[in-house]
């Protein structure tokens, strides 16, 4: 008998529900906790114990009809099910559910690229399509479009989009480029959004986002209101010219100027892609590990950072972006871009050919042309032990905000004994600041400090008006609690929608702090 059960569910009810699920998907596709495969649903990277988010089972449907049946069974037996697409949400909880005992609804078997329309430049995909599969599909069929992928090339197109993820081409804001969604609701019914709600609307479904009436696709992202089974995505035409470049900045204070200089180039769409300003240690992890520079714990001192920068020919900040389009346009824009960044004192500008043998520049170039790769996982070796959680506050794309966040976050990292390893991903008018908090997961004290550091950062950031765009399972409630203007009106509304759409509270309870009515984080954590 399963050693883990969903909260409040008897072993008899659990056995009846999983038995009914077996009849729908077939025996091998219901994985109970005595099956070693259940280990694949653990969150093995966070700072909290794995047991706190251990699934009681996983169920893997192979079609939309099977998803509908599983949802109906879950509702009948009151079994919480946590939806994942490819389940590679590393840094944010991986495939694990929000609380121990939930059943993972693993949609990886549904992995078809259903359509790529080369006239209109869109694709329709199922949940299990990983970036690397999508990329290979486009190459195999010699399609004249690029995909846009996360730096975690194992990740999936749908899961990343639904969690508001980002990539690095001009189509890097994934939700912005999503158009048309199919959703299984908690009663097992199937709904299409936008033009897809018109019985004969399939042709316009992936090209016009808004349909008629309220625009609702966003309701099914970072939420638990439905199980998404298809999304449409706009694809970037392969550009005739592509010019990636790097600006190496010699001083930490240059973060201010590079951000200020970039903003008009972004707003005017001279630089169209998700540009990034990356701190030294993020890049250095491609070449070296912390242990080569320091024994014992604690952050590296400034003089060591300088030595690392010199040894690997890196800046204290390293800025990457690219130009895309007709060769003449790229050349004209390059003149603007080059003279803008050249005016920063000490800045060195590199083109692709200048750093052919530089693996950190090389993987950025690949990301900026939508080629999945795993080079960024070098970060996991920085301290060893693999622990990592991402702290990711949003701010306006301004130099003052960048500097304020950098100092605030580095101070907290140092207080808890960690290096600052961060980057700014700059969108149209805002920036995502991503701190990769690396720690040795096999060291209990270090894990506890990482957890405490993260918790403090949430409060420090909120006090300055900075909220996170996404987070790890263990901090979902705390962050939801910071979006609390007007007596928590937003969260109260989300909970009311939850109750209306999922009265039994079976879909991903606790996702992003949204609990079914009557349940609270305190009773569930
Ligand atoms: C080294 C490294 C680099 C990374 N680089 C990036 C990056 O560049 N950009 C970025 O955005 N992230 C990045 N990440 C974070 C993360 O690994 C990726 O975003 C990854 O793509 C997310 O995993 P997934 O696509 O498998 O999503 P999943 O794990 O499948 O889904 C994510 C979440 O979305 C919800 N969900 C998924 N499917 C459904 C569904 N069908 N219906 C309803 N809800 C659903 C669930 O809550 C799920 O937990 C990085 C992480 C690491 C460790």
PDB file of C-alpha atoms in Angstrom, residues 56-322:
ATOM      1  CA  UNK A  56       1.679   9.944  -3.795  1.00  0.00           C
ATOM      2  CA  UNK A  57       1.468   8.812  -7.432  1.00  0.00           C
ATOM      3  CA  UNK A  58       1.780   9.957 -11.014  1.00  0.00           C
ATOM      4  CA  UNK A  59      -0.708   9.342 -13.783  1.00  0.00           C
ATOM      5  CA  UNK A  60       0.260   9.767 -17.419  1.00  0.00           C
ATOM      6  CA  UNK A  61      -2.610  10.139 -19.900  1.00  0.00           C
ATOM      7  CA  UNK A  62      -1.918   9.767 -23.623  1.00  0.00           C
ATOM      8  CA  UNK A  63      -4.751  11.848 -25.088  1.00  0.00           C
ATOM      9  CA  UNK A  64      -7.093  14.735 -24.333  1.00  0.00           C
ATOM     10  CA  UNK A  65      -9.948  12.273 -23.781  1.00  0.00           C
ATOM     11  CA  UNK A  66      -7.857  10.463 -21.176  1.00  0.00           C
ATOM     12  CA  UNK A  67      -7.077  13.762 -19.442  1.00  0.00           C
ATOM     13  CA  UNK A  68     -10.809  14.481 -19.280  1.00  0.00           C
ATOM     14  CA  UNK A  69     -11.503  11.070 -17.753  1.00  0.00           C
ATOM     15  CA  UNK A  70      -8.709  11.399 -15.182  1.00  0.00           C
ATOM     16  CA  UNK A  71      -9.969  14.824 -14.128  1.00  0.00           C
ATOM     17  CA  UNK A  72     -13.498  13.428 -13.717  1.00  0.00           C
ATOM     18  CA  UNK A  73     -12.177  10.580 -11.564  1.00  0.00           C
ATOM     19  CA  UNK A  74     -10.097  12.972  -9.467  1.00  0.00           C
ATOM     20  CA  UNK A  75     -13.193  15.095  -8.909  1.00  0.00           C
ATOM     21  CA  UNK A  76     -15.363  12.099  -8.053  1.00  0.00           C
ATOM     22  CA  UNK A  77     -12.881  10.799  -5.460  1.00  0.00           C
ATOM     23  CA  UNK A  78     -11.641  14.234  -4.337  1.00  0.00           C
ATOM     24  CA  UNK A  79      -8.008  13.524  -5.279  1.00  0.00           C
ATOM     25  CA  UNK A  80      -5.698  16.541  -5.795  1.00  0.00           C
ATOM     26  CA  UNK A  81      -3.854  16.368  -9.145  1.00  0.00           C
ATOM     27  CA  UNK A  82      -0.859  18.555 -10.017  1.00  0.00           C
ATOM     28  CA  UNK A  83      -0.443  19.166 -13.779  1.00  0.00           C
ATOM     29  CA  UNK A  84       3.001  19.176 -15.380  1.00  0.00           C
ATOM     30  CA  UNK A  85       3.922  19.268 -19.049  1.00  0.00           C
ATOM     31  CA  UNK A  86       7.549  18.118 -19.279  1.00  0.00           C
ATOM     32  CA  UNK A  87       8.174  18.634 -15.552  1.00  0.00           C
ATOM     33  CA  UNK A  88      11.573  20.297 -15.920  1.00  0.00           C
ATOM     34  CA  UNK A  89      10.727  23.382 -13.906  1.00  0.00           C
ATOM     35  CA  UNK A  90      14.172  23.352 -12.286  1.00  0.00           C
ATOM     36  CA  UNK A  91      14.935  26.214  -9.916  1.00  0.00           C
ATOM     37  CA  UNK A  92      11.199  26.457  -9.273  1.00  0.00           C
ATOM     38  CA  UNK A  93      10.351  22.941  -8.038  1.00  0.00           C
ATOM     39  CA  UNK A  94      10.866  20.625 -11.024  1.00  0.00           C
ATOM     40  CA  UNK A  95       8.050  18.087 -11.477  1.00  0.00           C
ATOM     41  CA  UNK A  96       7.021  17.988  -7.827  1.00  0.00           C
ATOM     42  CA  UNK A  97       3.612  19.108  -6.540  1.00  0.00           C
ATOM     43  CA  UNK A  98       3.104  21.972  -4.103  1.00  0.00           C
ATOM     44  CA  UNK A  99       2.453  19.641  -1.141  1.00  0.00           C
ATOM     45  CA  UNK A 100       3.176  16.012  -0.315  1.00  0.00           C
ATOM     46  CA  UNK A 101       0.540  13.528  -1.393  1.00  0.00           C
ATOM     47  CA  UNK A 102      -0.808  15.254  -4.496  1.00  0.00           C
ATOM     48  CA  UNK A 103      -0.956  13.036  -7.600  1.00  0.00           C
ATOM     49  CA  UNK A 104       1.165  14.348 -10.475  1.00  0.00           C
ATOM     50  CA  UNK A 105      -0.783  14.570 -13.735  1.00  0.00           C
ATOM     51  CA  UNK A 106       2.134  14.030 -16.101  1.00  0.00           C
ATOM     52  CA  UNK A 107       1.295  15.104 -19.674  1.00  0.00           C
ATOM     53  CA  UNK A 108       4.637  14.125 -21.225  1.00  0.00           C
ATOM     54  CA  UNK A 109       3.144  11.376 -23.375  1.00  0.00           C
ATOM     55  CA  UNK A 110       1.117  13.970 -25.259  1.00  0.00           C
ATOM     56  CA  UNK A 111       4.077  15.258 -27.220  1.00  0.00           C
ATOM     57  CA  UNK A 112       2.910  15.999 -30.743  1.00  0.00           C
ATOM     58  CA  UNK A 113       3.654  19.107 -32.737  1.00  0.00           C
ATOM     59  CA  UNK A 114       0.165  19.156 -34.191  1.00  0.00           C
ATOM     60  CA  UNK A 115       0.680  21.770 -36.860  1.00  0.00           C
ATOM     61  CA  UNK A 116       3.203  24.249 -38.159  1.00  0.00           C
ATOM     62  CA  UNK A 117       1.667  26.754 -40.541  1.00  0.00           C
ATOM     63  CA  UNK A 118       4.429  28.170 -42.720  1.00  0.00           C
ATOM     64  CA  UNK A 119       2.268  30.856 -44.346  1.00  0.00           C
ATOM     65  CA  UNK A 120       1.134  32.386 -41.066  1.00  0.00           C
ATOM     66  CA  UNK A 121       4.097  31.397 -38.915  1.00  0.00           C
ATOM     67  CA  UNK A 122       2.496  29.584 -36.022  1.00  0.00           C
ATOM     68  CA  UNK A 123       2.584  26.160 -34.401  1.00  0.00           C
ATOM     69  CA  UNK A 124       0.108  24.233 -32.276  1.00  0.00           C
ATOM     70  CA  UNK A 125       1.694  21.944 -29.708  1.00  0.00           C
ATOM     71  CA  UNK A 126       0.749  19.476 -27.020  1.00  0.00           C
ATOM     72  CA  UNK A 127       2.084  19.690 -23.442  1.00  0.00           C
ATOM     73  CA  UNK A 128       4.905  17.150 -23.767  1.00  0.00           C
ATOM     74  CA  UNK A 129       6.834  18.899 -26.550  1.00  0.00           C
ATOM     75  CA  UNK A 130      10.313  19.690 -25.173  1.00  0.00           C
ATOM     76  CA  UNK A 131      12.361  22.511 -26.680  1.00  0.00           C
ATOM     77  CA  UNK A 132      14.893  20.119 -28.045  1.00  0.00           C
ATOM     78  CA  UNK A 133      12.138  18.049 -29.755  1.00  0.00           C
ATOM     79  CA  UNK A 134      10.549  21.170 -31.204  1.00  0.00           C
ATOM     80  CA  UNK A 135      13.901  22.348 -32.528  1.00  0.00           C
ATOM     81  CA  UNK A 136      14.592  18.956 -34.110  1.00  0.00           C
ATOM     82  CA  UNK A 137      11.113  18.906 -35.637  1.00  0.00           C
ATOM     83  CA  UNK A 138      11.713  22.280 -37.308  1.00  0.00           C
ATOM     84  CA  UNK A 139      15.100  21.153 -38.637  1.00  0.00           C
ATOM     85  CA  UNK A 140      13.823  17.772 -39.804  1.00  0.00           C
ATOM     86  CA  UNK A 141      11.054  19.419 -41.796  1.00  0.00           C
ATOM     87  CA  UNK A 142      13.347  22.232 -42.980  1.00  0.00           C
ATOM     88  CA  UNK A 143      10.887  24.884 -41.834  1.00  0.00           C
ATOM     89  CA  UNK A 144      11.949  28.528 -42.281  1.00  0.00           C
ATOM     90  CA  UNK A 145      11.198  29.542 -38.676  1.00  0.00           C
ATOM     91  CA  UNK A 146      13.111  29.609 -35.424  1.00  0.00           C
ATOM     92  CA  UNK A 147      11.837  28.430 -32.096  1.00  0.00           C
ATOM     93  CA  UNK A 148      12.499  30.416 -28.931  1.00  0.00           C
ATOM     94  CA  UNK A 149      13.774  28.370 -25.996  1.00  0.00           C
ATOM     95  CA  UNK A 150      14.729  28.764 -22.351  1.00  0.00           C
ATOM     96  CA  UNK A 151      18.338  28.237 -21.300  1.00  0.00           C
ATOM     97  CA  UNK A 152      17.101  24.953 -19.877  1.00  0.00           C
ATOM     98  CA  UNK A 153      16.912  23.221 -23.263  1.00  0.00           C
ATOM     99  CA  UNK A 154      15.286  20.162 -21.668  1.00  0.00           C
ATOM    100  CA  UNK A 155      12.300  22.281 -20.672  1.00  0.00           C
ATOM    101  CA  UNK A 156       9.009  22.276 -22.488  1.00  0.00           C
ATOM    102  CA  UNK A 157       7.286  24.766 -24.727  1.00  0.00           C
ATOM    103  CA  UNK A 158       3.971  24.663 -22.877  1.00  0.00           C
ATOM    104  CA  UNK A 159       5.088  24.395 -19.237  1.00  0.00           C
ATOM    105  CA  UNK A 160       7.520  27.255 -19.671  1.00  0.00           C
ATOM    106  CA  UNK A 161       4.906  29.445 -21.369  1.00  0.00           C
ATOM    107  CA  UNK A 162       2.291  28.709 -18.705  1.00  0.00           C
ATOM    108  CA  UNK A 163       4.790  29.657 -15.999  1.00  0.00           C
ATOM    109  CA  UNK A 164       5.528  32.986 -17.805  1.00  0.00           C
ATOM    110  CA  UNK A 165       8.995  31.837 -18.890  1.00  0.00           C
ATOM    111  CA  UNK A 166      11.395  33.696 -21.145  1.00  0.00           C
ATOM    112  CA  UNK A 167      13.799  32.991 -23.998  1.00  0.00           C
ATOM    113  CA  UNK A 168      16.339  35.039 -25.902  1.00  0.00           C
ATOM    114  CA  UNK A 169      15.290  35.672 -29.516  1.00  0.00           C
ATOM    115  CA  UNK A 170      12.997  38.525 -30.497  1.00  0.00           C
ATOM    116  CA  UNK A 171      10.127  36.193 -29.501  1.00  0.00           C
ATOM    117  CA  UNK A 172      11.496  35.743 -25.987  1.00  0.00           C
ATOM    118  CA  UNK A 173       8.319  36.753 -24.105  1.00  0.00           C
ATOM    119  CA  UNK A 174       6.660  33.384 -24.483  1.00  0.00           C
ATOM    120  CA  UNK A 175       3.197  34.265 -23.239  1.00  0.00           C
ATOM    121  CA  UNK A 176       3.106  37.305 -25.528  1.00  0.00           C
ATOM    122  CA  UNK A 177       3.698  34.955 -28.467  1.00  0.00           C
ATOM    123  CA  UNK A 178       1.067  32.424 -27.340  1.00  0.00           C
ATOM    124  CA  UNK A 179      -2.232  32.486 -29.236  1.00  0.00           C
ATOM    125  CA  UNK A 180      -5.090  30.041 -28.705  1.00  0.00           C
ATOM    126  CA  UNK A 181      -5.468  27.551 -25.893  1.00  0.00           C
ATOM    127  CA  UNK A 182      -7.383  24.328 -25.243  1.00  0.00           C
ATOM    128  CA  UNK A 183      -8.226  23.565 -21.623  1.00  0.00           C
ATOM    129  CA  UNK A 184      -9.808  20.701 -19.705  1.00  0.00           C
ATOM    130  CA  UNK A 185     -11.903  22.183 -16.892  1.00  0.00           C
ATOM    131  CA  UNK A 186     -12.381  20.556 -13.510  1.00  0.00           C
ATOM    132  CA  UNK A 187     -15.669  18.875 -14.528  1.00  0.00           C
ATOM    133  CA  UNK A 188     -13.846  17.202 -17.428  1.00  0.00           C
ATOM    134  CA  UNK A 189     -15.335  19.473 -20.089  1.00  0.00           C
ATOM    135  CA  UNK A 190     -13.155  20.778 -22.906  1.00  0.00           C
ATOM    136  CA  UNK A 191     -12.897  24.476 -23.766  1.00  0.00           C
ATOM    137  CA  UNK A 192     -11.086  26.402 -26.471  1.00  0.00           C
ATOM    138  CA  UNK A 193     -10.291  30.075 -25.939  1.00  0.00           C
ATOM    139  CA  UNK A 194     -10.548  32.998 -28.359  1.00  0.00           C
ATOM    140  CA  UNK A 195     -11.565  32.209 -31.929  1.00  0.00           C
ATOM    141  CA  UNK A 196     -11.348  28.518 -31.042  1.00  0.00           C
ATOM    142  CA  UNK A 197     -14.735  28.836 -29.308  1.00  0.00           C
ATOM    143  CA  UNK A 198     -16.361  29.350 -32.708  1.00  0.00           C
ATOM    144  CA  UNK A 199     -17.406  25.901 -34.012  1.00  0.00           C
ATOM    145  CA  UNK A 200     -15.682  26.643 -37.331  1.00  0.00           C
ATOM    146  CA  UNK A 201     -13.072  28.998 -35.896  1.00  0.00           C
ATOM    147  CA  UNK A 202      -9.996  26.774 -36.104  1.00  0.00           C
ATOM    148  CA  UNK A 203      -8.315  28.847 -38.831  1.00  0.00           C
ATOM    149  CA  UNK A 204      -8.311  32.077 -36.798  1.00  0.00           C
ATOM    150  CA  UNK A 205      -7.716  30.404 -33.410  1.00  0.00           C
ATOM    151  CA  UNK A 206      -3.884  30.604 -33.565  1.00  0.00           C
ATOM    152  CA  UNK A 207      -3.706  34.054 -35.226  1.00  0.00           C
ATOM    153  CA  UNK A 208      -6.056  36.317 -33.228  1.00  0.00           C
ATOM    154  CA  UNK A 209      -5.528  36.228 -29.491  1.00  0.00           C
ATOM    155  CA  UNK A 210      -8.592  37.953 -28.109  1.00  0.00           C
ATOM    156  CA  UNK A 211     -11.733  36.371 -29.611  1.00  0.00           C
ATOM    157  CA  UNK A 212     -14.900  37.973 -28.294  1.00  0.00           C
ATOM    158  CA  UNK A 213     -15.592  38.967 -24.705  1.00  0.00           C
ATOM    159  CA  UNK A 214     -13.035  38.898 -21.906  1.00  0.00           C
ATOM    160  CA  UNK A 215      -9.560  37.708 -22.830  1.00  0.00           C
ATOM    161  CA  UNK A 216      -9.045  34.675 -20.629  1.00  0.00           C
ATOM    162  CA  UNK A 217      -5.955  32.704 -21.708  1.00  0.00           C
ATOM    163  CA  UNK A 218      -3.957  34.352 -18.938  1.00  0.00           C
ATOM    164  CA  UNK A 219      -6.280  32.839 -16.336  1.00  0.00           C
ATOM    165  CA  UNK A 220      -4.811  29.423 -17.103  1.00  0.00           C
ATOM    166  CA  UNK A 221      -1.210  30.511 -16.571  1.00  0.00           C
ATOM    167  CA  UNK A 222       0.477  30.404 -13.138  1.00  0.00           C
ATOM    168  CA  UNK A 223      -2.835  29.153 -11.843  1.00  0.00           C
ATOM    169  CA  UNK A 224      -4.874  26.050 -11.092  1.00  0.00           C
ATOM    170  CA  UNK A 225      -8.107  26.759 -12.954  1.00  0.00           C
ATOM    171  CA  UNK A 226      -7.744  24.104 -15.674  1.00  0.00           C
ATOM    172  CA  UNK A 227      -5.428  21.629 -17.396  1.00  0.00           C
ATOM    173  CA  UNK A 228      -4.066  23.031 -20.642  1.00  0.00           C
ATOM    174  CA  UNK A 229      -3.894  20.463 -23.443  1.00  0.00           C
ATOM    175  CA  UNK A 230      -2.929  22.562 -26.490  1.00  0.00           C
ATOM    176  CA  UNK A 231      -1.477  25.998 -27.164  1.00  0.00           C
ATOM    177  CA  UNK A 232      -0.791  27.959 -30.309  1.00  0.00           C
ATOM    178  CA  UNK A 233       2.522  29.803 -30.615  1.00  0.00           C
ATOM    179  CA  UNK A 234       3.787  32.388 -33.026  1.00  0.00           C
ATOM    180  CA  UNK A 235       7.118  31.556 -34.639  1.00  0.00           C
ATOM    181  CA  UNK A 236       9.889  33.931 -35.606  1.00  0.00           C
ATOM    182  CA  UNK A 237      10.797  33.819 -39.314  1.00  0.00           C
ATOM    183  CA  UNK A 238      14.434  32.841 -39.806  1.00  0.00           C
ATOM    184  CA  UNK A 239      16.055  36.259 -40.391  1.00  0.00           C
ATOM    185  CA  UNK A 240      18.334  36.848 -43.386  1.00  0.00           C
ATOM    186  CA  UNK A 241      20.897  38.423 -41.055  1.00  0.00           C
ATOM    187  CA  UNK A 242      21.660  37.764 -37.393  1.00  0.00           C
ATOM    188  CA  UNK A 243      24.286  39.689 -35.474  1.00  0.00           C
ATOM    189  CA  UNK A 244      24.847  38.683 -31.849  1.00  0.00           C
ATOM    190  CA  UNK A 245      27.273  40.722 -29.784  1.00  0.00           C
ATOM    191  CA  UNK A 246      28.723  41.065 -26.315  1.00  0.00           C
ATOM    192  CA  UNK A 247      29.603  44.203 -24.384  1.00  0.00           C
ATOM    193  CA  UNK A 248      32.122  43.561 -21.656  1.00  0.00           C
ATOM    194  CA  UNK A 249      31.879  45.996 -18.759  1.00  0.00           C
ATOM    195  CA  UNK A 250      34.800  46.519 -16.428  1.00  0.00           C
ATOM    196  CA  UNK A 251      33.066  47.792 -13.278  1.00  0.00           C
ATOM    197  CA  UNK A 252      30.076  46.708 -11.275  1.00  0.00           C
ATOM    198  CA  UNK A 253      28.764  50.298 -11.325  1.00  0.00           C
ATOM    199  CA  UNK A 254      28.569  50.132 -15.140  1.00  0.00           C
ATOM    200  CA  UNK A 255      25.297  48.257 -14.635  1.00  0.00           C
ATOM    201  CA  UNK A 256      23.649  51.659 -14.264  1.00  0.00           C
ATOM    202  CA  UNK A 257      24.878  53.047 -17.559  1.00  0.00           C
ATOM    203  CA  UNK A 258      24.384  49.936 -19.647  1.00  0.00           C
ATOM    204  CA  UNK A 259      20.755  49.700 -18.509  1.00  0.00           C
ATOM    205  CA  UNK A 260      20.104  53.374 -19.199  1.00  0.00           C
ATOM    206  CA  UNK A 261      21.688  53.152 -22.634  1.00  0.00           C
ATOM    207  CA  UNK A 262      19.797  50.001 -23.504  1.00  0.00           C
ATOM    208  CA  UNK A 263      16.286  51.193 -22.616  1.00  0.00           C
ATOM    209  CA  UNK A 264      15.715  53.501 -25.616  1.00  0.00           C
ATOM    210  CA  UNK A 265      17.134  50.841 -27.915  1.00  0.00           C
ATOM    211  CA  UNK A 266      14.596  48.370 -26.526  1.00  0.00           C
ATOM    212  CA  UNK A 267      11.593  50.697 -26.549  1.00  0.00           C
ATOM    213  CA  UNK A 268      12.384  51.702 -30.134  1.00  0.00           C
ATOM    214  CA  UNK A 269      12.901  48.050 -31.076  1.00  0.00           C
ATOM    215  CA  UNK A 270      16.425  48.614 -32.379  1.00  0.00           C
ATOM    216  CA  UNK A 271      17.401  45.708 -30.132  1.00  0.00           C
ATOM    217  CA  UNK A 272      14.415  43.380 -30.468  1.00  0.00           C
ATOM    218  CA  UNK A 273      15.455  40.428 -28.368  1.00  0.00           C
ATOM    219  CA  UNK A 274      15.443  39.715 -24.640  1.00  0.00           C
ATOM    220  CA  UNK A 275      18.825  41.278 -23.906  1.00  0.00           C
ATOM    221  CA  UNK A 276      20.758  40.213 -20.810  1.00  0.00           C
ATOM    222  CA  UNK A 277      23.282  41.756 -18.486  1.00  0.00           C
ATOM    223  CA  UNK A 278      25.046  38.927 -16.705  1.00  0.00           C
ATOM    224  CA  UNK A 279      27.271  39.142 -13.636  1.00  0.00           C
ATOM    225  CA  UNK A 280      30.795  37.753 -13.761  1.00  0.00           C
ATOM    226  CA  UNK A 281      30.264  34.620 -11.666  1.00  0.00           C
ATOM    227  CA  UNK A 282      27.336  33.378 -13.774  1.00  0.00           C
ATOM    228  CA  UNK A 283      29.635  33.351 -16.805  1.00  0.00           C
ATOM    229  CA  UNK A 284      32.675  32.141 -14.852  1.00  0.00           C
ATOM    230  CA  UNK A 285      30.841  28.964 -13.837  1.00  0.00           C
ATOM    231  CA  UNK A 286      31.237  27.764 -17.432  1.00  0.00           C
ATOM    232  CA  UNK A 287      35.018  27.699 -16.876  1.00  0.00           C
ATOM    233  CA  UNK A 288      35.698  27.146 -13.212  1.00  0.00           C
ATOM    234  CA  UNK A 289      34.290  26.240  -9.807  1.00  0.00           C
ATOM    235  CA  UNK A 290      34.314  28.114  -6.549  1.00  0.00           C
ATOM    236  CA  UNK A 291      36.628  25.551  -4.939  1.00  0.00           C
ATOM    237  CA  UNK A 292      39.410  26.523  -7.305  1.00  0.00           C
ATOM    238  CA  UNK A 293      39.401  29.976  -5.712  1.00  0.00           C
ATOM    239  CA  UNK A 294      38.413  29.487  -2.101  1.00  0.00           C
ATOM    240  CA  UNK A 295      38.293  26.775   0.510  1.00  0.00           C
ATOM    241  CA  UNK A 296      35.567  26.880   3.129  1.00  0.00           C
ATOM    242  CA  UNK A 297      32.283  28.707   2.920  1.00  0.00           C
ATOM    243  CA  UNK A 298      31.413  32.372   2.427  1.00  0.00           C
ATOM    244  CA  UNK A 299      31.289  34.619  -0.615  1.00  0.00           C
ATOM    245  CA  UNK A 300      34.344  35.305  -2.765  1.00  0.00           C
ATOM    246  CA  UNK A 301      36.022  38.650  -2.023  1.00  0.00           C
ATOM    247  CA  UNK A 302      36.177  41.418  -4.649  1.00  0.00           C
ATOM    248  CA  UNK A 303      39.872  40.890  -5.364  1.00  0.00           C
ATOM    249  CA  UNK A 304      39.155  37.272  -6.337  1.00  0.00           C
ATOM    250  CA  UNK A 305      36.353  38.406  -8.628  1.00  0.00           C
ATOM    251  CA  UNK A 306      38.873  40.673 -10.363  1.00  0.00           C
ATOM    252  CA  UNK A 307      41.303  37.760 -10.765  1.00  0.00           C
ATOM    253  CA  UNK A 308      38.576  35.581 -12.257  1.00  0.00           C
ATOM    254  CA  UNK A 309      37.530  38.334 -14.670  1.00  0.00           C
ATOM    255  CA  UNK A 310      41.094  38.736 -15.834  1.00  0.00           C
ATOM    256  CA  UNK A 311      41.847  35.044 -16.164  1.00  0.00           C
ATOM    257  CA  UNK A 312      38.807  34.283 -18.329  1.00  0.00           C
ATOM    258  CA  UNK A 313      38.608  37.610 -20.152  1.00  0.00           C
ATOM    259  CA  UNK A 314      35.177  38.411 -18.712  1.00  0.00           C
ATOM    260  CA  UNK A 315      33.657  41.664 -17.512  1.00  0.00           C
ATOM    261  CA  UNK A 316      32.250  42.328 -14.058  1.00  0.00           C
ATOM    262  CA  UNK A 317      29.039  42.532 -16.098  1.00  0.00           C
ATOM    263  CA  UNK A 318      28.649  41.017 -19.556  1.00  0.00           C
ATOM    264  CA  UNK A 319      25.881  42.249 -21.783  1.00  0.00           C
ATOM    265  CA  UNK A 320      24.514  40.149 -24.661  1.00  0.00           C
ATOM    266  CA  UNK A 321      21.979  40.999 -27.355  1.00  0.00           C
ATOM    267  CA  UNK A 322      21.464  40.518 -31.098  1.00  0.00           C
TER     268      UNK A 322
END
